[in-house]
Coordinates of C-alpha atoms in Angstrom, one line a residue:
M215 CA 0.7 -10.9 -4.4
R216 CA 1.1 -9.1 -8.2
K217 CA 0.3 -6.0 -8.4
L218 CA -2.3 -3.5 -10.0
L219 CA -2.4 0.1 -10.8
A220 CA -5.6 2.2 -11.4
A221 CA -6.3 5.8 -11.9
A222 CA -6.6 7.7 -8.8
L223 CA -10.0 9.9 -8.3
C224 CA -10.0 12.2 -5.3
L225 CA -6.6 12.5 -5.0
A226 CA -5.7 13.6 -8.4
A227 CA -6.1 17.1 -7.6
T228 CA -3.8 16.9 -4.9
V229 CA -0.9 15.3 -6.6
T230 CA -1.2 16.8 -9.7
A231 CA 1.2 19.8 -8.6
T232 CA 3.5 17.3 -7.2
G233 CA 4.1 15.4 -10.6
C234 CA 6.7 17.4 -11.9
G235 CA 9.4 16.9 -9.4
A236 CA 10.2 18.5 -5.9
S237 CA 12.4 21.2 -5.5
V238 CA 15.0 19.6 -3.2
E239 CA 18.3 20.2 -1.8
S240 CA 21.4 20.2 -4.4
S241 CA 24.1 21.9 -2.7
K242 CA 27.4 19.7 -1.9
E243 CA 26.5 20.3 2.0
A244 CA 22.8 18.9 1.5
K245 CA 24.0 15.8 -0.3
S246 CA 26.8 15.2 2.1
R247 CA 24.4 15.8 5.3
A248 CA 23.4 13.1 7.6
V249 CA 20.1 12.5 8.6
T250 CA 18.8 10.4 11.2
L251 CA 15.2 8.7 10.9
T252 CA 13.2 6.2 12.8
N253 CA 12.5 3.2 10.9
C254 CA 10.5 0.4 11.8
G255 CA 11.2 1.1 15.8
R256 CA 15.0 1.6 15.0
K257 CA 17.1 4.4 14.6
V258 CA 18.5 4.8 10.9
T259 CA 21.5 7.2 10.1
Y260 CA 21.8 7.9 6.2
D261 CA 25.0 9.8 5.3
K262 CA 24.0 11.6 2.6
V263 CA 21.1 12.4 0.4
P264 CA 20.1 9.6 -1.5
Q265 CA 20.6 10.3 -5.5
R266 CA 20.0 6.9 -6.8
V267 CA 16.8 5.4 -5.1
V268 CA 15.4 2.1 -6.2
T269 CA 11.6 1.1 -5.2
N270 CA 9.7 -2.0 -5.1
D271 CA 5.9 -2.1 -5.7
V272 CA 3.3 0.1 -6.6
G273 CA 2.5 1.8 -3.2
I274 CA 6.4 2.6 -2.2
T275 CA 7.1 3.8 -6.0
E276 CA 4.2 6.2 -5.5
L277 CA 5.3 7.9 -2.3
M278 CA 8.2 9.0 -4.1
F279 CA 6.1 10.1 -6.9
A280 CA 3.9 12.2 -4.5
L281 CA 6.7 14.0 -2.9
G282 CA 7.9 14.9 -6.7
L283 CA 11.4 12.8 -5.8
E284 CA 11.5 11.0 -9.5
N285 CA 14.4 13.0 -10.2
R286 CA 16.0 11.0 -7.3
M287 CA 15.3 7.6 -8.5
A288 CA 17.4 5.2 -10.7
G289 CA 14.7 2.7 -11.2
F290 CA 11.4 0.9 -9.9
A291 CA 10.1 -2.6 -9.7
M292 CA 6.7 -4.0 -10.3
P293 CA 4.7 -6.6 -12.3
D294 CA 3.3 -5.5 -15.8
D295 CA -0.3 -6.5 -14.9
K296 CA -0.8 -2.8 -13.6
G297 CA -3.3 -1.7 -15.8
D298 CA -3.4 1.7 -18.1
L299 CA -1.3 4.4 -16.9
T300 CA -2.8 7.2 -19.2
D301 CA -4.8 8.7 -16.2
V302 CA -2.6 8.1 -13.2
P303 CA -1.5 11.4 -11.7
W304 CA 2.1 10.4 -11.9
K305 CA 2.3 9.4 -15.6
D306 CA 4.9 11.9 -16.2
A307 CA 6.9 10.4 -13.3
Y308 CA 6.4 6.5 -14.6
D309 CA 7.5 7.6 -18.0
K310 CA 10.7 9.6 -16.5
V311 CA 12.0 6.6 -14.2
K312 CA 13.1 3.2 -15.6
W313 CA 11.2 0.3 -15.2
L314 CA 13.9 -2.3 -13.7
S315 CA 12.1 -5.2 -13.6
K316 CA 8.3 -6.6 -14.2
D317 CA 9.0 -8.8 -11.1
Q318 CA 10.2 -7.5 -8.2
L319 CA 14.0 -6.1 -7.0
T320 CA 17.0 -8.6 -7.2
K321 CA 20.7 -7.8 -5.8
E322 CA 21.7 -8.0 -9.6
N323 CA 19.3 -5.2 -10.5
V324 CA 20.1 -3.0 -7.8
L325 CA 23.9 -3.2 -8.4
D326 CA 23.0 -2.6 -11.9
A327 CA 21.6 0.6 -11.1
R328 CA 23.9 1.7 -8.8
A329 CA 21.5 2.2 -6.3
D330 CA 22.3 4.2 -2.9
L331 CA 19.2 3.4 -1.5
V332 CA 16.7 0.5 -1.9
F333 CA 13.1 1.6 -0.7
A334 CA 10.9 -1.8 -0.2
G335 CA 9.3 -3.5 2.5
W336 CA 8.7 -7.1 3.8
S337 CA 6.7 -8.9 1.2
Y338 CA 7.0 -6.0 -0.9
G339 CA 10.6 -6.7 -2.2
F340 CA 12.5 -7.8 0.8
R341 CA 12.2 -11.6 1.3
E342 CA 14.4 -14.2 3.3
D343 CA 14.0 -16.8 0.6
S344 CA 16.3 -15.3 -1.8
G345 CA 18.3 -13.3 0.5
F346 CA 17.2 -10.0 -0.6
T347 CA 16.8 -8.3 2.6
P348 CA 18.2 -5.2 4.3
E349 CA 21.0 -7.0 6.0
V350 CA 22.2 -8.4 2.9
L351 CA 22.3 -5.1 1.1
K352 CA 24.3 -3.4 3.9
K353 CA 26.8 -5.6 3.3
L354 CA 26.9 -4.5 -0.1
G355 CA 27.1 -1.0 1.1
I356 CA 23.5 -0.3 -0.2
P357 CA 21.2 1.3 2.5
T358 CA 17.8 0.7 2.9
Y359 CA 14.5 2.1 4.1
I360 CA 11.6 -0.2 5.0
L361 CA 8.0 0.2 4.5
T362 CA 6.4 1.3 7.5
E363 CA 3.0 -0.6 7.2
S364 CA 5.5 -4.0 6.4
C365 CA 7.3 -3.7 9.5
R366 CA 7.6 -7.0 11.5
N367 CA 6.0 -6.7 14.8
G368 CA 7.6 -9.7 16.8
R369 CA 4.2 -11.5 16.9
A370 CA 5.5 -14.4 14.6
K371 CA 8.3 -15.0 12.4
T372 CA 6.5 -13.3 9.4
S373 CA 3.6 -11.0 11.3
R374 CA 3.9 -7.3 10.2
G375 CA 2.6 -3.9 11.3
I376 CA 3.4 -1.7 14.2
M377 CA 1.0 1.3 13.9
P378 CA -2.2 2.2 12.4
P379 CA -2.0 2.1 8.5
L380 CA -2.7 5.8 8.0
D381 CA -0.1 6.4 10.8
A382 CA 2.3 3.9 8.8
L383 CA 1.6 6.1 5.7
Y384 CA 2.4 9.5 7.4
A385 CA 5.3 8.3 9.0
D386 CA 6.8 7.6 5.9
L387 CA 6.0 10.8 4.5
T388 CA 7.4 12.6 7.3
N389 CA 10.5 10.7 7.2
L390 CA 11.1 10.8 3.4
G391 CA 10.3 14.6 3.6
K392 CA 13.2 14.9 6.2
L393 CA 15.6 12.5 4.2
F394 CA 15.1 14.5 0.8
G395 CA 14.8 18.0 2.3
V396 CA 11.0 18.4 1.2
E397 CA 9.4 18.5 4.5
K398 CA 6.8 21.1 3.6
R399 CA 5.8 19.0 0.5
A400 CA 5.5 16.0 2.9
A401 CA 3.3 18.2 5.4
A402 CA 0.9 19.4 2.9
L403 CA 0.2 16.1 1.7
I404 CA -0.3 14.6 5.0
A405 CA -2.8 17.7 6.0
D406 CA -4.6 17.1 3.0
F407 CA -5.2 13.5 3.4
K408 CA -6.2 14.1 6.9
R409 CA -8.8 16.6 5.7
Q410 CA -10.1 14.2 3.1
V411 CA -10.2 11.4 6.0
A412 CA -11.8 13.5 8.3
T413 CA -14.5 14.6 6.2
T414 CA -15.4 11.0 5.4
V415 CA -15.5 10.0 9.1
A416 CA -17.7 12.9 10.0
K417 CA -20.3 11.0 7.4
A418 CA -20.0 7.7 9.1
P419 CA -23.4 5.8 9.0
A420 CA -24.8 5.4 12.7
H421 CA -24.8 1.5 11.9
R422 CA -21.7 0.4 10.7
P423 CA -21.6 -2.2 8.2
K424 CA -19.3 -5.0 8.7
V425 CA -16.8 -5.7 6.2
F426 CA -14.6 -8.4 4.8
L427 CA -11.7 -7.8 2.4
Y428 CA -11.1 -10.5 -0.1
D429 CA -7.7 -10.5 -1.9
S430 CA -7.8 -13.7 -3.5
G431 CA -7.8 -17.3 -2.7
Q432 CA -10.4 -20.3 -2.8
D433 CA -9.4 -22.9 -0.4
Q434 CA -8.3 -19.9 1.9
P435 CA -8.9 -16.4 1.3
L436 CA -6.1 -13.8 1.7
S437 CA -7.3 -10.9 3.7
S438 CA -6.3 -8.0 6.2
G439 CA -6.0 -8.2 9.9
R440 CA -5.6 -5.0 11.9
Y441 CA -2.2 -4.0 10.9
G442 CA -2.6 -4.0 7.0
A443 CA -4.1 -0.7 5.2
P444 CA -7.6 -2.1 4.6
D445 CA -8.2 -2.3 8.0
E446 CA -8.2 1.3 8.4
I447 CA -9.2 2.2 5.2
V448 CA -12.4 0.1 6.1
S449 CA -12.9 1.7 9.7
K450 CA -12.4 5.5 8.4
A451 CA -14.6 4.7 5.4
G452 CA -17.4 4.2 8.3
G453 CA -17.3 0.0 8.4
D454 CA -15.8 -2.6 10.6
N455 CA -13.3 -5.2 9.5
V456 CA -14.7 -8.5 10.2
M457 CA -11.0 -9.6 10.9
H458 CA -9.8 -6.6 12.9
D459 CA -8.9 -9.3 15.6
V460 CA -6.3 -10.8 13.8
D461 CA -2.8 -9.6 14.3
D462 CA -1.1 -9.2 11.2
S463 CA -1.8 -7.3 8.0
W464 CA -2.1 -9.7 4.7
T465 CA -2.8 -13.1 5.8
T466 CA -4.9 -16.2 5.3
V467 CA -8.1 -16.7 7.0
G468 CA -10.6 -19.4 7.0
W469 CA -14.1 -19.2 5.0
E470 CA -15.6 -20.3 8.4
S471 CA -14.8 -17.4 10.1
V472 CA -16.1 -15.4 7.5
V473 CA -19.3 -17.2 7.1
E474 CA -19.6 -16.8 11.4
R475 CA -18.9 -13.2 11.2
N476 CA -21.4 -12.6 8.4
P477 CA -20.0 -9.7 6.8
D478 CA -22.7 -7.1 5.2
V479 CA -20.0 -5.9 2.5
I480 CA -17.3 -7.6 0.8
V481 CA -14.3 -5.6 -0.6
V482 CA -12.8 -7.2 -3.2
C483 CA -9.0 -6.2 -4.0
N484 CA -8.6 -6.2 -7.7
Y485 CA -5.3 -6.9 -9.3
G486 CA -3.3 -10.0 -11.1
D487 CA -4.8 -12.7 -13.5
V488 CA -8.0 -13.1 -11.5
S489 CA -10.1 -10.2 -12.5
A490 CA -12.4 -8.3 -10.1
E491 CA -15.4 -9.6 -11.9
Q492 CA -14.0 -13.2 -12.1
K493 CA -13.6 -12.9 -7.9
R494 CA -17.3 -11.4 -7.6
K495 CA -18.7 -14.3 -9.7
F496 CA -16.7 -16.5 -7.4
L497 CA -18.2 -15.3 -4.2
L498 CA -21.6 -15.1 -5.1
S499 CA -21.5 -18.7 -6.3
Y500 CA -19.5 -20.4 -3.4
A501 CA -21.9 -22.5 -1.7
P502 CA -20.4 -21.8 1.8
L503 CA -21.3 -18.4 1.5
R504 CA -24.5 -18.4 0.4
N505 CA -26.2 -17.2 3.2
V506 CA -23.6 -14.2 4.2
S507 CA -25.4 -11.1 4.1
A508 CA -23.0 -9.5 1.4
V509 CA -23.6 -12.3 -0.9
K510 CA -27.3 -12.4 -0.6
H511 CA -27.3 -9.0 -1.2
K512 CA -25.0 -8.7 -3.8
R513 CA -23.0 -5.9 -1.8
I514 CA -19.4 -6.2 -3.2
F515 CA -17.1 -3.1 -3.8
V516 CA -14.1 -3.0 -5.6
L517 CA -10.9 -1.4 -4.9
D518 CA -7.7 -1.6 -6.5
Y519 CA -4.2 -3.2 -5.3
V520 CA -2.6 0.1 -4.9
D521 CA -5.5 1.4 -3.0
L522 CA -5.3 -1.2 -0.4
V523 CA -1.6 -1.2 0.2
E524 CA 0.2 1.5 2.0
S525 CA 0.1 4.5 -0.9
P526 CA -1.0 8.0 -1.5
R527 CA -4.3 6.3 -3.1
N528 CA -5.4 5.5 0.6
P529 CA -7.3 8.9 1.3
S530 CA -8.9 8.6 -1.9
A531 CA -10.2 4.8 -1.4
I532 CA -11.4 5.8 2.0
V533 CA -13.7 8.3 0.3
R534 CA -14.8 6.1 -2.3
L535 CA -15.6 3.5 0.1
G536 CA -17.3 5.7 2.5
A537 CA -19.7 6.5 -0.1
Y538 CA -20.9 3.0 -0.9
L539 CA -20.9 1.8 2.8
R540 CA -23.2 4.9 3.6
A541 CA -25.4 3.6 0.5
A542 CA -25.2 0.2 1.7
A543 CA -26.2 1.2 5.4
Q544 CA -29.5 2.6 4.1
Q545 CA -30.5 -0.3 2.6
Q546 CA -30.3 -2.6 5.8

């Protein structure tokens, strides 16, 4: 999937203070200290604090920015259909860090950047088809950290997700805080995110709307199962993901199952060459969906890609979707 950035709303106040770079350890002792973390269920030891991190994708890059770690980065990769960066809370960080690729990371641009850590995920940079994997990078002497939302879970060759998505977000913030010596900053972010989420959960409607996440695709829609960030975003906002029984994160489903489950609301993932408005028009005009409640009542809500993958934008997305679902519930 190609990626889209958009301005954060509720999160802006939280992250403004983090945008100028964290106060991280800089002594020779700190740089050389070893840190052991649990990443995707495995113990991983980093012999020193990384100084030249490269990241792949919007959410992963912004995890570093939210912790004020742009000074520890050698670059990032993401497509250029990301939208306007004028109002994003990390604009200064984006301006400061080199844009390595408007596609995704490769061995070549990682080596050119003299990276000492690659932070990516399965289907968020790491991929078998081109040989860009943690194992290959290890042979090149480059450590990696895998986005927890993308951890492979063994259910199928490509199936991902080992814990609830928000837990994955908190796990990564905690691990990054430990690795870079910014534990207090990480803990403060997590505490604020949990407050935002808890406030929205407390307002959840008694009748929870059924929600379908529509990413893209006309023959077969791409959606999110229980291990993708949208599942918990929908749940905490006060709805039920109609694809919660799918043991995967982002995956294709059938239109027949969408019709059968009859969602009250459709959430559109906004990114790429096909605009959110084009996706909305397709959904409203697609004949097999004409009797689906969300289509009949035109209850379609738009969130941006970066809201719906693991990122520091997730709590803000929950707050905004929560307000929409409460209004939708009152209409039922």
